[in-house]
GROMACS .gro file of C-alpha atoms in nm:
model
   98
    1MET     CA    1   4.705  13.927  -1.818
    2LYS     CA    2   4.875  13.842  -2.144
    3PRO     CA    3   5.139  14.084  -2.273
    4GLY     CA    4   4.991  14.336  -2.511
    5MET     CA    5   4.638  14.278  -2.381
    6ASP     CA    6   4.470  14.591  -2.255
    7ARG     CA    7   4.226  14.601  -1.961
    8SER     CA    8   3.914  14.623  -2.179
    9ALA     CA    9   4.002  14.301  -2.362
   10ARG     CA   10   3.992  14.094  -2.044
   11ASN     CA   11   3.662  14.219  -1.903
   12CYS     CA   12   3.307  14.182  -2.019
   13LYS     CA   13   3.122  14.492  -2.136
   14GLY     CA   14   2.930  14.520  -1.808
   15CYS     CA   15   3.252  14.513  -1.606
   16ASP     CA   16   3.402  14.809  -1.789
   17ASP     CA   17   3.376  15.134  -1.595
   18SER     CA   18   3.270  15.319  -1.909
   19TYR     CA   19   2.951  15.112  -1.942
   20THR     CA   20   2.664  15.156  -1.698
   21VAL     CA   21   2.321  14.995  -1.704
   22THR     CA   22   2.067  15.253  -1.600
   23GLU     CA   23   1.760  15.202  -1.383
   24ALA     CA   24   1.549  15.316  -1.680
   25GLN     CA   25   1.698  15.041  -1.899
   26ILE     CA   26   1.633  14.779  -1.632
   27GLN     CA   27   1.274  14.896  -1.584
   28ARG     CA   28   1.214  14.889  -1.960
   29ILE     CA   29   1.331  14.526  -1.971
   30LEU     CA   30   1.122  14.431  -1.668
   31ALA     CA   31   0.813  14.584  -1.833
   32ALA     CA   32   0.833  14.327  -2.115
   33PRO     CA   33   0.549  14.072  -2.125
   34MET     CA   34   0.780  13.783  -2.038
   35PHE     CA   35   0.840  13.937  -1.695
   36GLN     CA   36   0.467  13.964  -1.627
   37SER     CA   37   0.417  13.587  -1.634
   38SER     CA   38   0.361  13.418  -1.299
   39GLU     CA   39   0.465  13.092  -1.465
   40ARG     CA   40   0.818  13.220  -1.525
   41CYS     CA   41   0.865  13.483  -1.255
   42VAL     CA   42   0.863  13.493  -0.877
   43ASP     CA   43   0.610  13.704  -0.689
   44ASP     CA   44   0.699  14.052  -0.561
   45GLU     CA   45   0.779  13.930  -0.209
   46VAL     CA   46   1.033  13.670  -0.327
   47TYR     CA   47   1.177  13.919  -0.576
   48ALA     CA   48   1.229  14.183  -0.305
   49ALA     CA   49   1.395  13.927  -0.076
   50ARG     CA   50   1.631  13.819  -0.354
   51LEU     CA   51   1.725  14.179  -0.429
   52ARG     CA   52   1.795  14.244  -0.060
   53GLU     CA   53   2.028  13.944  -0.054
   54CYS     CA   54   2.206  14.058  -0.370
   55GLY     CA   55   2.228  14.412  -0.233
   56SER     CA   56   2.426  14.293   0.067
   57CYS     CA   57   2.659  14.071  -0.138
   58PRO     CA   58   3.021  14.179  -0.184
   59LYS     CA   59   3.007  14.037  -0.537
   60LEU     CA   60   2.752  14.300  -0.648
   61MET     CA   61   2.911  14.570  -0.864
   62SER     CA   62   2.755  14.912  -0.922
   63GLY     CA   63   2.425  14.797  -0.771
   64THR     CA   64   2.338  14.598  -1.081
   65THR     CA   65   2.597  14.343  -1.192
   66CYS     CA   66   2.684  14.011  -1.030
   67THR     CA   67   3.058  13.967  -1.068
   68VAL     CA   68   3.024  13.588  -1.027
   69CYS     CA   69   2.814  13.534  -1.340
   70GLY     CA   70   2.789  13.876  -1.506
   71CYS     CA   71   2.409  13.896  -1.489
   72ILE     CA   72   2.203  14.203  -1.410
   73VAL     CA   73   2.060  14.096  -1.074
   74GLN     CA   74   1.734  14.288  -1.112
   75ILE     CA   75   1.662  14.074  -1.418
   76SER     CA   76   1.789  13.734  -1.302
   77ALA     CA   77   1.620  13.763  -0.963
   78LYS     CA   78   1.279  13.770  -1.138
   79TYR     CA   79   1.309  13.420  -1.285
   80LYS     CA   80   1.183  13.125  -1.080
   81GLU     CA   81   1.445  12.889  -1.222
   82LYS     CA   82   1.740  13.113  -1.135
   83SER     CA   83   1.943  13.085  -0.817
   84CYS     CA   84   2.233  13.273  -0.669
   85PRO     CA   85   2.538  13.182  -0.880
   86ASN     CA   86   2.797  13.218  -0.602
   87PRO     CA   87   2.910  12.863  -0.516
   88ASN     CA   88   3.078  12.984  -0.195
   89ASP     CA   89   2.788  13.194  -0.064
   90VAL     CA   90   2.450  13.095  -0.209
   91ARG     CA   91   2.209  13.368  -0.098
   92TRP     CA   92   1.888  13.247  -0.267
   93ARG     CA   93   1.766  12.940  -0.450
   94SER     CA   94   1.543  12.850  -0.742
   95VAL     CA   95   1.172  12.816  -0.674
   96ALA     CA   96   1.096  12.644  -1.005
   97SER     CA   97   0.897  12.326  -0.979
   98HIS     CA   98   1.040  12.025  -1.154
   0.00000   0.00000   0.00000
């Protein structure tokens, strides 16, 4: 860390202990029309499997945030084109057709 730089300046907002994403916030986002599209999103079975994999990952912080990429896993895991961002321990892959 650079001299004179406090802890909050080196972390993203989601990595700061004073900021927490709530389950209600996540559910509100997931209720948006874009997450209801089968063209963009995986089915419930794939989604649940992805969340189980993320849940057992040591890179998951506070049950919501991936410390590899900073995403909220409950959101990213819904998208077909997303895959696990951990280059050393890929837990799930994209299902998007090309």
